PDB file of C-alpha atoms and ligand atoms in Angstrom:
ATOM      1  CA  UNK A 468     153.639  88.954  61.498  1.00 93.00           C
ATOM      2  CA  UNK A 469     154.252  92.572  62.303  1.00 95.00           C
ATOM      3  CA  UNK A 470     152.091  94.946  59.986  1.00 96.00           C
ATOM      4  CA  UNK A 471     153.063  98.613  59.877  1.00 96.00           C
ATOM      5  CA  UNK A 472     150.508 101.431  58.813  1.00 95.00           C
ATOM      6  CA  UNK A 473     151.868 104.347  58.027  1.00 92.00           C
ATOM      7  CA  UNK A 474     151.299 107.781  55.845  1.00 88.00           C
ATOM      8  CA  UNK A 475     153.353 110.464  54.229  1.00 75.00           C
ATOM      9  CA  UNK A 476     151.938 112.777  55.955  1.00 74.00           C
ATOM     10  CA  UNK A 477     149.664 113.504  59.112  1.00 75.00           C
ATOM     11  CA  UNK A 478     145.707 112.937  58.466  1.00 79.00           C
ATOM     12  CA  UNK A 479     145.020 110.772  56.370  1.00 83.00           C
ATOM     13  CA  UNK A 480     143.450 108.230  58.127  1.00 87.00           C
ATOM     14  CA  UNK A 481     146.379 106.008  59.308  1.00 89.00           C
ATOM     15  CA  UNK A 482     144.386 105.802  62.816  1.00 91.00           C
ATOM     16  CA  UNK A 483     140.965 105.518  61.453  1.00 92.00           C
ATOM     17  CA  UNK A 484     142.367 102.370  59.288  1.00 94.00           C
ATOM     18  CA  UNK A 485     144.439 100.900  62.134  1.00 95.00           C
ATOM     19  CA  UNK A 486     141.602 101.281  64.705  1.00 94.00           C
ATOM     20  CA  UNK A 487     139.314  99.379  62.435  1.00 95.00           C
ATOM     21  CA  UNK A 488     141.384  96.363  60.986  1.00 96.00           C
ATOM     22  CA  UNK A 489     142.828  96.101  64.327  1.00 96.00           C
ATOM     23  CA  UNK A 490     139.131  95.885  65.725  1.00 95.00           C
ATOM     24  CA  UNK A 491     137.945  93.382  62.529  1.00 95.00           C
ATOM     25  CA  UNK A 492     140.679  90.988  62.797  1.00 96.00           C
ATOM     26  CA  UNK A 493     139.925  90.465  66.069  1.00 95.00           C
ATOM     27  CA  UNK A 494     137.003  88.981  65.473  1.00 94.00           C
ATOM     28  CA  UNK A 495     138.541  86.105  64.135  1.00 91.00           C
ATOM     29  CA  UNK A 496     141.519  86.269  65.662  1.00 92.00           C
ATOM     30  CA  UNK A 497     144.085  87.453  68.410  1.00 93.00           C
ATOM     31  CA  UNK A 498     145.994  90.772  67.588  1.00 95.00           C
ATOM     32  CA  UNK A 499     147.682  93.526  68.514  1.00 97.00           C
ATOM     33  CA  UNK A 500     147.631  97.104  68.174  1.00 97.00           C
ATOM     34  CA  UNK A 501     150.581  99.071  69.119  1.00 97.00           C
ATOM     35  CA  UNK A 502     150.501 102.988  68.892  1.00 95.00           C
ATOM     36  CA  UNK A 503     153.916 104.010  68.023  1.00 95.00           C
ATOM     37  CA  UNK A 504     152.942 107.445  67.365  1.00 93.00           C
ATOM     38  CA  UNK A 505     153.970 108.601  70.669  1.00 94.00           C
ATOM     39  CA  UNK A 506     154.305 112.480  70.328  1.00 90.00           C
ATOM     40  CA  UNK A 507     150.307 112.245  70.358  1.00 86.00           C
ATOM     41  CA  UNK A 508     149.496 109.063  70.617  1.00 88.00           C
ATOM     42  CA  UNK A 509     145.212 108.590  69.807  1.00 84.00           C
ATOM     43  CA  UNK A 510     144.392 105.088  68.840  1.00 85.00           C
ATOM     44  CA  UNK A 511     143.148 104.808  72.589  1.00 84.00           C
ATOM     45  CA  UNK A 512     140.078 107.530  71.652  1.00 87.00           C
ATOM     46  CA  UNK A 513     138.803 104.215  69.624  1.00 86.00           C
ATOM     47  CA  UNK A 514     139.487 101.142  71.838  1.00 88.00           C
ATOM     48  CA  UNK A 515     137.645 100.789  75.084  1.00 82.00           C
ATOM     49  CA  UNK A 516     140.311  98.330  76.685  1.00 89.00           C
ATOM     50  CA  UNK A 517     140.810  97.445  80.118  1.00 93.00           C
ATOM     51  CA  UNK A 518     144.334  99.254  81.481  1.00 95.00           C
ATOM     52  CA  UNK A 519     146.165  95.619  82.784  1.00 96.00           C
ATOM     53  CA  UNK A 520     149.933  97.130  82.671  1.00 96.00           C
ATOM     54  CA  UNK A 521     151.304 100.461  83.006  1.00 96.00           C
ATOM     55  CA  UNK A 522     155.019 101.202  83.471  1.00 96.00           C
ATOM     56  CA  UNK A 523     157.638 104.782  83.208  1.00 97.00           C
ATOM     57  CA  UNK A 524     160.449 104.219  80.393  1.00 95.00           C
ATOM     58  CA  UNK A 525     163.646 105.701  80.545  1.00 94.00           C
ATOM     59  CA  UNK A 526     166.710 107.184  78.301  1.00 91.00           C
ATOM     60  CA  UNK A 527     170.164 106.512  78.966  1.00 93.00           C
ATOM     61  CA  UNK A 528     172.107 109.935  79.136  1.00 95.00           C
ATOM     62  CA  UNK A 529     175.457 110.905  80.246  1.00 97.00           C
ATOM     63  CA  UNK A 530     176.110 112.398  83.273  1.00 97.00           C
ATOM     64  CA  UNK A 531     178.895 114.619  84.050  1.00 97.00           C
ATOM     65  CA  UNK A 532     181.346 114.292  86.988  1.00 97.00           C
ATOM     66  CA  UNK A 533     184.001 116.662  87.186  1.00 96.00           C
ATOM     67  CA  UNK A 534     186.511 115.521  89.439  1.00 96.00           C
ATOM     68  CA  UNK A 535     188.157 113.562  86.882  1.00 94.00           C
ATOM     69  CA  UNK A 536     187.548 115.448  83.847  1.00 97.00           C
ATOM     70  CA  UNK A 537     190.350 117.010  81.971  1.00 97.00           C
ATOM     71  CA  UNK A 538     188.457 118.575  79.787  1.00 97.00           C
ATOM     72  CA  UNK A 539     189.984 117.256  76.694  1.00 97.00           C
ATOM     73  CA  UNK A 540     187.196 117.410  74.663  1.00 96.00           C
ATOM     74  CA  UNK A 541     186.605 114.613  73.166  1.00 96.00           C
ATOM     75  CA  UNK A 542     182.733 114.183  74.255  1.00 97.00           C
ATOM     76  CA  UNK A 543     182.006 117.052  72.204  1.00 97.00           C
ATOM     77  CA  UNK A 544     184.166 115.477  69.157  1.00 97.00           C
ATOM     78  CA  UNK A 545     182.210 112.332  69.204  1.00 97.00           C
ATOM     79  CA  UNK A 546     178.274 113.547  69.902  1.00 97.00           C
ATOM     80  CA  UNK A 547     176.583 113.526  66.172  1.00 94.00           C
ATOM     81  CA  UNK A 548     173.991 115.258  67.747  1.00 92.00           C
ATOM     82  CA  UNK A 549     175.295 118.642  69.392  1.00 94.00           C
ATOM     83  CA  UNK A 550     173.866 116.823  72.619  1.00 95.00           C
ATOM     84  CA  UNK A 551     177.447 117.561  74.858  1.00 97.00           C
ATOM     85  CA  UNK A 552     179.392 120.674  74.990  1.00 97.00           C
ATOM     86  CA  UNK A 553     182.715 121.949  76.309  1.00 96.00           C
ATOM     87  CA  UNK A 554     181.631 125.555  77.782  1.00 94.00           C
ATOM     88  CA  UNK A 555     185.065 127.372  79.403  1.00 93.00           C
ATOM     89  CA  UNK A 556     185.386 124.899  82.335  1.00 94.00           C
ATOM     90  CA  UNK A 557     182.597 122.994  82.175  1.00 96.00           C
ATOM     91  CA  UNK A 558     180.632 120.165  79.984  1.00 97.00           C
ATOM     92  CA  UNK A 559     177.245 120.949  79.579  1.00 97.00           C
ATOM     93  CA  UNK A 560     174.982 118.189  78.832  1.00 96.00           C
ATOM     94  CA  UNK A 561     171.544 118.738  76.555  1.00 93.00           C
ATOM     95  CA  UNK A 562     169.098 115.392  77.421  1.00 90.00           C
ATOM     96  CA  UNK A 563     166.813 116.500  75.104  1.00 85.00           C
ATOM     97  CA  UNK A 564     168.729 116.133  71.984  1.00 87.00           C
ATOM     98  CA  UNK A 565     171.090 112.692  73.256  1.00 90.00           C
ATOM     99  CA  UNK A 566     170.371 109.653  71.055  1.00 86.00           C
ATOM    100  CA  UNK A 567     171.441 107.671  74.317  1.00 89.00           C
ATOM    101  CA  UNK A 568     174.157 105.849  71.899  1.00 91.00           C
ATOM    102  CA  UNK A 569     177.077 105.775  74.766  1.00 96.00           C
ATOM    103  CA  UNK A 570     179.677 107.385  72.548  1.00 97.00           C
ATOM    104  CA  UNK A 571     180.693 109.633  74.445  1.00 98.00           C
ATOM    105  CA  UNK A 572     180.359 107.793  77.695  1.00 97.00           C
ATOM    106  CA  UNK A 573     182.874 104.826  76.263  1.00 97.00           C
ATOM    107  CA  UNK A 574     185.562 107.515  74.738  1.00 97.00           C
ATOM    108  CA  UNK A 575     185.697 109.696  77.725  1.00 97.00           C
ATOM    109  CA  UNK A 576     188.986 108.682  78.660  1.00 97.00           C
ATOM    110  CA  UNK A 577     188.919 109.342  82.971  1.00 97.00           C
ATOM    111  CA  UNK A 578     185.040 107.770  83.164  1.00 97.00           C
ATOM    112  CA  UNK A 579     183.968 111.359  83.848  1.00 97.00           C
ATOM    113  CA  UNK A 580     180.615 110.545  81.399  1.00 98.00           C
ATOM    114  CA  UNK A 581     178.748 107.564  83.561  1.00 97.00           C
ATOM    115  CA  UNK A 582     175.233 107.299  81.915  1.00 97.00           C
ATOM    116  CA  UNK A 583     172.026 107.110  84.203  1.00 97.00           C
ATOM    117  CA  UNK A 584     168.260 107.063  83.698  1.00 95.00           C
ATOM    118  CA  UNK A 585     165.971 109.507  82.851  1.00 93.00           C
ATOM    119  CA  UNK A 586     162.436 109.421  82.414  1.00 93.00           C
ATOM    120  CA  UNK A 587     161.106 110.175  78.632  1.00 93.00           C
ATOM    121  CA  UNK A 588     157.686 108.693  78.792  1.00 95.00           C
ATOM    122  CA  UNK A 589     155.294 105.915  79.606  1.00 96.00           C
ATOM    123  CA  UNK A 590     153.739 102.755  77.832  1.00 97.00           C
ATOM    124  CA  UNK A 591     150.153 101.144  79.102  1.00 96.00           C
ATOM    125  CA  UNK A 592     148.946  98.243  77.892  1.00 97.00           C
ATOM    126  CA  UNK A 593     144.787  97.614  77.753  1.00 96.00           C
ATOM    127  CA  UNK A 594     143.352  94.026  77.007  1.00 94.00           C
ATOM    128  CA  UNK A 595     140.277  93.835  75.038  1.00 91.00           C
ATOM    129  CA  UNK A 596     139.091  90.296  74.130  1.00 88.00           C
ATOM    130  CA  UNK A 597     140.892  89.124  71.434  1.00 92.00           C
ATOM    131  CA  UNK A 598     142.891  92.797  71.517  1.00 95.00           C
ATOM    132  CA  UNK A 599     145.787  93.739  73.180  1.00 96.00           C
ATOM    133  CA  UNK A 600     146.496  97.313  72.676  1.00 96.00           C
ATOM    134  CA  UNK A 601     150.023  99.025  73.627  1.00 96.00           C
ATOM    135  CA  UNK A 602     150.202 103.288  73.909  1.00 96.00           C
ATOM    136  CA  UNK A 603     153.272 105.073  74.352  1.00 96.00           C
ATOM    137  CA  UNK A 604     153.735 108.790  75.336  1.00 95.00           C
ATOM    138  CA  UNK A 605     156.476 111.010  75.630  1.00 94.00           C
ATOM    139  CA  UNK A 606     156.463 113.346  78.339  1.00 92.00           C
ATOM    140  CA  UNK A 607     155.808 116.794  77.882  1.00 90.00           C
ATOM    141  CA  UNK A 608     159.381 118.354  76.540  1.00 83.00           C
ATOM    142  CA  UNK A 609     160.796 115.389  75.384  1.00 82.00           C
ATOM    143  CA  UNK A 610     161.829 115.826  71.772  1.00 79.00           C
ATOM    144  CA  UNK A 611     163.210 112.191  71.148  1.00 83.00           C
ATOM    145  CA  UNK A 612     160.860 110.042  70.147  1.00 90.00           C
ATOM    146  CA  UNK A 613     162.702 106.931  68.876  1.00 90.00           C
ATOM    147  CA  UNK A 614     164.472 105.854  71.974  1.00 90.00           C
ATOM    148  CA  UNK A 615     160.747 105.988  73.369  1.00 93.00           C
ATOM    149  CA  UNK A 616     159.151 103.892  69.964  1.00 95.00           C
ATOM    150  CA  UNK A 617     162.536 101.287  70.333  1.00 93.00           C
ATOM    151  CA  UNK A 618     161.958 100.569  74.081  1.00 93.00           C
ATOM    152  CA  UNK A 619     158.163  99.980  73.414  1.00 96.00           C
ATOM    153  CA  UNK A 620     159.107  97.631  70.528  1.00 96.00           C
ATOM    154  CA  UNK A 621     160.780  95.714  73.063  1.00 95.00           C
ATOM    155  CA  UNK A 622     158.233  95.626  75.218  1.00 96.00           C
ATOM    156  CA  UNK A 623     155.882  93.690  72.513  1.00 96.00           C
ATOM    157  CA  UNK A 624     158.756  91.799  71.226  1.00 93.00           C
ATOM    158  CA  UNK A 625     159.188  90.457  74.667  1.00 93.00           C
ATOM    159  CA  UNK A 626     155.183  89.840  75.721  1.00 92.00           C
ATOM    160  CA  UNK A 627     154.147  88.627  72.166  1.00 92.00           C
ATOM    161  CA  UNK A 628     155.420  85.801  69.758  1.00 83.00           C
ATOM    162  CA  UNK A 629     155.733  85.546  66.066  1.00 80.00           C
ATOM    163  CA  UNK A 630     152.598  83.783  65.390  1.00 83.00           C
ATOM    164  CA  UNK A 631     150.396  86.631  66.282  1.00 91.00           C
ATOM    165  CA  UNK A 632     149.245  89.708  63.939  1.00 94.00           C
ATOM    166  CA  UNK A 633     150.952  93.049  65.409  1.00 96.00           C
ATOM    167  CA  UNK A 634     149.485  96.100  63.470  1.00 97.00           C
ATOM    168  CA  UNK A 635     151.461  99.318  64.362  1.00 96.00           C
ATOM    169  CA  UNK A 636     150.327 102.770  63.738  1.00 95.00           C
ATOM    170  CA  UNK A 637     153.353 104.666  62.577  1.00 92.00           C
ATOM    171  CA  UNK A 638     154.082 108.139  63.180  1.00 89.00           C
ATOM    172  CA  UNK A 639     153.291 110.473  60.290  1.00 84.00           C
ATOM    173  CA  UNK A 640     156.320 111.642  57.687  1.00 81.00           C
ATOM    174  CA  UNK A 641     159.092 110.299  56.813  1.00 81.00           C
ATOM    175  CA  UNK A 642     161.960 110.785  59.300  1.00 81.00           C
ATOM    176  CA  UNK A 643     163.868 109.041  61.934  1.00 87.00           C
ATOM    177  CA  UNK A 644     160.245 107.855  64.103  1.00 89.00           C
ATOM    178  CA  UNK A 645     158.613 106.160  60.861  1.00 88.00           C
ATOM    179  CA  UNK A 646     162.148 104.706  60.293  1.00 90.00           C
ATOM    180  CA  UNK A 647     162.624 103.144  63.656  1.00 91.00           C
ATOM    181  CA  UNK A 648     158.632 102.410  63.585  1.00 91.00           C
ATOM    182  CA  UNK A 649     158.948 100.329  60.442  1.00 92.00           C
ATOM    183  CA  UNK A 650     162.033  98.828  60.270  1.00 89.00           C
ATOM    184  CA  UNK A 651     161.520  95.377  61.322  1.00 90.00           C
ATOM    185  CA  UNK A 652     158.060  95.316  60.025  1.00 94.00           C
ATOM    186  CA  UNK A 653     157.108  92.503  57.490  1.00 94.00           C
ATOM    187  CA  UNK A 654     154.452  94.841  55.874  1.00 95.00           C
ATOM    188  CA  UNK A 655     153.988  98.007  55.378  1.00 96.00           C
ATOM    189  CA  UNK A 656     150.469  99.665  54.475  1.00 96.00           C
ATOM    190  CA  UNK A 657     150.752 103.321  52.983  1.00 96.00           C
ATOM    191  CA  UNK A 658     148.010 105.315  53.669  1.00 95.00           C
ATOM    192  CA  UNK A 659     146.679 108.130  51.551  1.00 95.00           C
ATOM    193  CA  UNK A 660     144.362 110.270  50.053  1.00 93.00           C
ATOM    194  CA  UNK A 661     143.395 111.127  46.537  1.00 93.00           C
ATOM    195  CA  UNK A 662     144.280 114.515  46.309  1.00 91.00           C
ATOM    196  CA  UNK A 663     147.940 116.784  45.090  1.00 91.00           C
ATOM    197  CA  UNK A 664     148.966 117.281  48.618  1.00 89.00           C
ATOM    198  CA  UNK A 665     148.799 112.698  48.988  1.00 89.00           C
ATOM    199  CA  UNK A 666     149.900 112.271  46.267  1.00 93.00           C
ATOM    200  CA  UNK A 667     153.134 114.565  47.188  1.00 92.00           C
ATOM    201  CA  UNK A 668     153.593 112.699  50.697  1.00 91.00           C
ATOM    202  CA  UNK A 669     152.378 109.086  49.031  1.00 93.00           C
ATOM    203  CA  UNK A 670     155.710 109.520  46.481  1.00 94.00           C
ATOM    204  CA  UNK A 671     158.287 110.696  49.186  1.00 92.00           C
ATOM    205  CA  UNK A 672     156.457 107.329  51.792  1.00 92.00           C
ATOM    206  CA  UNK A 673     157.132 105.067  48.487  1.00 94.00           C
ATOM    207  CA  UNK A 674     160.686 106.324  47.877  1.00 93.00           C
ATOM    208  CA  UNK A 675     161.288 105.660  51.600  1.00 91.00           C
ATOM    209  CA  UNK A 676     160.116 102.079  51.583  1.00 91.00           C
ATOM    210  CA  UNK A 677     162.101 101.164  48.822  1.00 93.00           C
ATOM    211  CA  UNK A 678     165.321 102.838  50.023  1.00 92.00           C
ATOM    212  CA  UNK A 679     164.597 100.544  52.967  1.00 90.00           C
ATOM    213  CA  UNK A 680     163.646  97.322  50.731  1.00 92.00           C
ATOM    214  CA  UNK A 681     160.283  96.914  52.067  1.00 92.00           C
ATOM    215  CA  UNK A 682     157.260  95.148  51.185  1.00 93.00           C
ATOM    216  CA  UNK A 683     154.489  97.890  50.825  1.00 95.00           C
ATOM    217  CA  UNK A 684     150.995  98.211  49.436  1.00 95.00           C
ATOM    218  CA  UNK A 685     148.718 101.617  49.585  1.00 96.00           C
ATOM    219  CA  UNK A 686     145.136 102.090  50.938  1.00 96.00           C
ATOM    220  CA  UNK A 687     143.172 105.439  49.485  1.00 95.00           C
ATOM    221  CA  UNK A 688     141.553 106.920  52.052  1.00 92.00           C
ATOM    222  CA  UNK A 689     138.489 109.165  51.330  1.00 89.00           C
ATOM    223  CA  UNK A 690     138.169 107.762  48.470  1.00 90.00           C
ATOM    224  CA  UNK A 691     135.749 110.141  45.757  1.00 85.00           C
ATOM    225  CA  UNK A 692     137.456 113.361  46.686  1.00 87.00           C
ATOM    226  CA  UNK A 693     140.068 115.224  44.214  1.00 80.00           C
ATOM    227  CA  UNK A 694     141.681 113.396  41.497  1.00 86.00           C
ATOM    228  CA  UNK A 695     143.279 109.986  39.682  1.00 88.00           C
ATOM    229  CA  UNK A 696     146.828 110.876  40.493  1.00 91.00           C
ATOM    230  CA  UNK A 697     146.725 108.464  43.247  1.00 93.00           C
ATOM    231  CA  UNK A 698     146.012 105.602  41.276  1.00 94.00           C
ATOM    232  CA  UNK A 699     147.783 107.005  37.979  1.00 95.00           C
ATOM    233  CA  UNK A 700     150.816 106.934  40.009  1.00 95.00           C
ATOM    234  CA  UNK A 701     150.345 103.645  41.880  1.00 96.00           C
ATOM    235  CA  UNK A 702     149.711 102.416  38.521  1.00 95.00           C
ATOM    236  CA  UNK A 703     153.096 103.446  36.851  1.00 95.00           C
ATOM    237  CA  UNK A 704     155.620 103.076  40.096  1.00 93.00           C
ATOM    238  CA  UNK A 705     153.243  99.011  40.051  1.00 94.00           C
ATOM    239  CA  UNK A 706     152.554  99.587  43.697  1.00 94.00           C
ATOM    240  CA  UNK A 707     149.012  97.772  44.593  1.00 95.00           C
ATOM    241  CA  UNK A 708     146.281  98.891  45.917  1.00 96.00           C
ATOM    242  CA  UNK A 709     144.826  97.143  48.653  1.00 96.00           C
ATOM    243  CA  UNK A 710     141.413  99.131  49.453  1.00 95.00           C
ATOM    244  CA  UNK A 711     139.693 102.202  48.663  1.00 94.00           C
ATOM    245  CA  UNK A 712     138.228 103.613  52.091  1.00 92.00           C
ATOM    246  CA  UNK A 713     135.035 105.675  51.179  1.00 87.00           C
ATOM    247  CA  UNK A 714     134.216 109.584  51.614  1.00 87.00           C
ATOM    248  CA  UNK A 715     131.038 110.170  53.377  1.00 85.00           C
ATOM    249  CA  UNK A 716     129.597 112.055  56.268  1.00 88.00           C
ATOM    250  CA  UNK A 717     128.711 109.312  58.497  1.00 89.00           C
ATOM    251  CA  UNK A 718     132.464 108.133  58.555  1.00 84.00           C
ATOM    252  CA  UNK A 719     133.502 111.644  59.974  1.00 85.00           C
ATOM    253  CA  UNK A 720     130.565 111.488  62.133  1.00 89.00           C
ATOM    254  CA  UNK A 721     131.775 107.881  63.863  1.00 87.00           C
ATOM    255  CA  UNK A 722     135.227 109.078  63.820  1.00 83.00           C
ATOM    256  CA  UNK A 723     134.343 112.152  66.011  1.00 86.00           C
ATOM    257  CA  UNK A 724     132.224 109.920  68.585  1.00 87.00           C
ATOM    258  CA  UNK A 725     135.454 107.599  68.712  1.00 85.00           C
ATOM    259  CA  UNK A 726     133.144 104.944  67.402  1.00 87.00           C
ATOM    260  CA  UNK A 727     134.199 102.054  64.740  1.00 88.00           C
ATOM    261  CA  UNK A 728     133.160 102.437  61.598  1.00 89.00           C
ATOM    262  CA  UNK A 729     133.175  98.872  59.603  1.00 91.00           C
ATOM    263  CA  UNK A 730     130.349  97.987  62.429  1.00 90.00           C
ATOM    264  CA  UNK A 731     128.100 100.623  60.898  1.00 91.00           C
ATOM    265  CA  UNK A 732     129.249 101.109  57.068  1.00 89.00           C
ATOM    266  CA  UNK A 733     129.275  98.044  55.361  1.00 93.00           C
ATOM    267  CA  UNK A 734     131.233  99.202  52.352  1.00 93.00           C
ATOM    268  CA  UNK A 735     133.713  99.933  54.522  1.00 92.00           C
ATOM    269  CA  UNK A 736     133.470  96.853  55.802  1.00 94.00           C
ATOM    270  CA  UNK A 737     133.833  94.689  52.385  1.00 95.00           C
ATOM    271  CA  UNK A 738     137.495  97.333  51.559  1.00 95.00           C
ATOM    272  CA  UNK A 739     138.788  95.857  55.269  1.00 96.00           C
ATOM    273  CA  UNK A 740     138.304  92.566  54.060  1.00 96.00           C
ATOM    274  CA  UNK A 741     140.130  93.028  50.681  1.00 96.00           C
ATOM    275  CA  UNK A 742     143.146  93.778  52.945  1.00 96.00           C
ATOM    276  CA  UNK A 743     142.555  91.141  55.827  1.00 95.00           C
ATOM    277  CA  UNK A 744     142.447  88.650  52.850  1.00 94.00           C
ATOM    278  CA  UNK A 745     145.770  90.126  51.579  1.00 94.00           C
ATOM    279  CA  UNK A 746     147.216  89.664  55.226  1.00 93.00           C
ATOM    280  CA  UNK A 747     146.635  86.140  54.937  1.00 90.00           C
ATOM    281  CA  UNK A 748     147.681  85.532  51.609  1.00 89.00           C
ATOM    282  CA  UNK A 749     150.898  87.308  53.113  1.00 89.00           C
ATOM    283  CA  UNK A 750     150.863  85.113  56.189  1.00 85.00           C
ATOM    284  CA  UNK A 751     150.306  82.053  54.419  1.00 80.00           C
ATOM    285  CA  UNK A 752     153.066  82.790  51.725  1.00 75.00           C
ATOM    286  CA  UNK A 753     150.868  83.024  49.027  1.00 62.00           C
ATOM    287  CA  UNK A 754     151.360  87.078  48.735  1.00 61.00           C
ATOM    288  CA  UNK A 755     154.576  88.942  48.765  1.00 59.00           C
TER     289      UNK A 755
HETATM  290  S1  SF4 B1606     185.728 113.194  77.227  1.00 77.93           S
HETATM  291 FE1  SF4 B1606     185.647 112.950  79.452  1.00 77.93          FE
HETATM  292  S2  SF4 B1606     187.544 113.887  80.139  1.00 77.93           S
HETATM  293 FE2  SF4 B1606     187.263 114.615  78.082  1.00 77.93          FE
HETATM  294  S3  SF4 B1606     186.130 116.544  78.312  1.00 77.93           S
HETATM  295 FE3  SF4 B1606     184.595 114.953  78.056  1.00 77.93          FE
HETATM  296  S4  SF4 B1606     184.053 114.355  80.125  1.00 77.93           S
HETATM  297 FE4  SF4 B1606     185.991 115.469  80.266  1.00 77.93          FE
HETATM  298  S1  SF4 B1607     175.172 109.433  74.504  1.00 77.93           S
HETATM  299 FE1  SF4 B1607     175.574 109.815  72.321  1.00 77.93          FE
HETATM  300  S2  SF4 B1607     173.995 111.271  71.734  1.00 77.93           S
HETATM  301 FE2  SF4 B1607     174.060 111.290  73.949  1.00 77.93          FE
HETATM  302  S3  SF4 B1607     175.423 112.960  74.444  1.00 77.93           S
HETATM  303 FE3  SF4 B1607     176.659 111.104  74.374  1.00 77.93          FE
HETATM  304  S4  SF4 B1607     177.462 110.995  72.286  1.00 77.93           S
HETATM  305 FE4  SF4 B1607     175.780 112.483  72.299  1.00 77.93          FE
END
C-alpha cells in the first residue's frame, strides 16, 4: 500500500509526521520511507539507518549534432518547455528546463537530436530494522525535480512489493513534484495547521486531490494554536480527520535534536495510532 504525506504548503510538519509513523509502524511491521522531497530532502536528520545502496541517476536530454541538421526548426516547434532553440545557425539546448519527453529527438527529421545521459542527482538507500529508508537529491542547479522523484519511484517499485506499507514524504505545494509524488499513491494524508495561512494551502491541497480523484484524509498539526477554520472547513468540504498532532515545547525541542517524538510524548503517541488504525482499516478494506 503506498501512503503519501503531503501539505499545501512547506512547514507544517509533513516530515515530523512521516518520520514518526514511519518509525511506529515499524515496530510492528516492515515499511518504507521514501523522501521524495528531493530539492532538500531531510527525513534522513531523523533516521539513523545504515547506508546499504547508493547510486547517480540520470536525465535523458537531447544532444545536438550538426552535420545533419537543416535547421528546419521543428525541435523548437515541438519543446512545451522552451528547453531547445533555433539561434541564427545553431540549436541551443537548455538541460535544465528539458522534461526528457523525446519529442523533439523522435520529430527531428535527419536524427540530428540523439538523447544521452546526464547526471541530475542521487538516491541512497539506509536499512534500519524493520525500515528501509530511500533519499533522493538533486544536484546543485538542477531545477527538474520530477524526472528525479519518477526514477526514484522506480527504484522502490522495483526493490519492494505490494504487500508492504510505503509512506512517502511529498514535496510541499501543489505543482508538478506533489503531482508526480502522489499520483499512484493509494492514500493520501494532508498535513496542516490550524491557522489562516493552513487553512489557505489545506483548501488549494484538497482541490488538488480531488481534481486527481484521490482518497485523502487531513492530520492538524500543532494542534491548540490559531483558530477552528481547520476543522470548520474539514467539516463542511466532509473531509476526515485522522489526528490532531499537539503544540508544545518539548515537540520542537525533539524535532531540533533530530530525535522521535511518539517515544517521548505519549499523546502524540495515542494521535499516531488513530491513523495506523485507519491504515489498516484501509489495508484490510474496511476504510476507503
Ligand atoms: S528538428 Fe532536427 S533538423 Fe530540424 S532544426 Fe532541429 S535538430 Fe535540426
Ligand atoms: S526532450 Fe522534450 S523537453 Fe527536452 S528539449 Fe526535447 S522536446 Fe523539449
Amino acid at each position: 500500500m503506498k501512503i503519501a504525506i503531503a501539505s499545501g504548503k512547506g512547514g507544517t510538519g509533513k516530515t515530523t509526521l512521516s518520520t514518526n509513523l514511519a518509525l511506529f509502524l515499524s515496530e510492528k511491521q516492515a515499511v518504507i520511507l521514501t523522501d521524495l522531497d528531493v530539492e532538500e530532502p531531510n527525513s534522513g536528520l531523523f533516521i539513523n539507518g545504515k547506508l546499504i545502496h547508493q547510486e547517480d541517476k540520470f536525465k535523458m536530454i537531447p544532444s545536438w549534432k550538426k552535420e545533419n541538421c537543416t535547421l528546419c526548426g521543428n525541435c523548437q516547434k515541438v519543446c512545451n518547455f522552451n528547453a531547445i532553440i533555433k539561434l541564427g545557425k545553431r540549436i541551443m539546448t537548455f538541460p535544465e528546463l528539458c522534461h526528457s519527453c523525446f519529442a523533439c529527438s523522435e520529430l527531428c527529421p535527419t536524427k540530428s537530436l540523439p538523447m544521452i545521459p546526464q547526471k541530475m542527482g542521487e538516491l541512497k538507500h539506509f536499512s534500519l530494522e524493520n525500515l528501509d529508508f530511500i533519499e533522493s537529491k538533486l544536484d546543485i542547479g538542477q531545477e527538474q525535480a520530477v524526472p528525479l522523484i519518477a526514477k526514484t519511484l522506480d527504484y522502490i517499485d522495483q526493490k519492494f512489493g505490494n504487500n508492504i506499507i510505503k509512506l512517502f514524504d511529498a514535496p510541499p505545494g501543489t505543482s508538478c513534484p506533489v503531482i508526480e509524488a502522489t499520483k499512484d499513491a493509494d492514500f493520501i494524508i494532508l498535513v496542516t495547521e490550524p491557522t489562516p495561512f493552513g487553512l489557505h494551502d489545506l483548501k488549494l491541497a484538497v482541490d488538488t486531490m480531488k481534481a486527481l480523484k484521490k482518497n485523502f484524509a487531513v492530520v492538524i498539526n500543532r494542534f491548540g494554536i490559531g483558530n477552528n477554520g481547520v476543522i470548520d472547513y474539514c467539516k463542511s468540504e466532509e473531509v476526515k480527520i485522522l489526528a490532531k498532532l499537539p503544540n508544545y515545547r518539548h515537540i520542537a525541542e525533539l524535532y531540533s535534536r533530530g530525535e522521535s517524538i511518539y517515544q517521548h510524548i505519549p499523546i502524540f503517541k495515542t494521535e499516531l495510532q488513530k491513523i495506523a488504525d485507519h491504515i489498516i482499516k484501509l489495508q484490510t478494506g474496511v476504510a476507503k
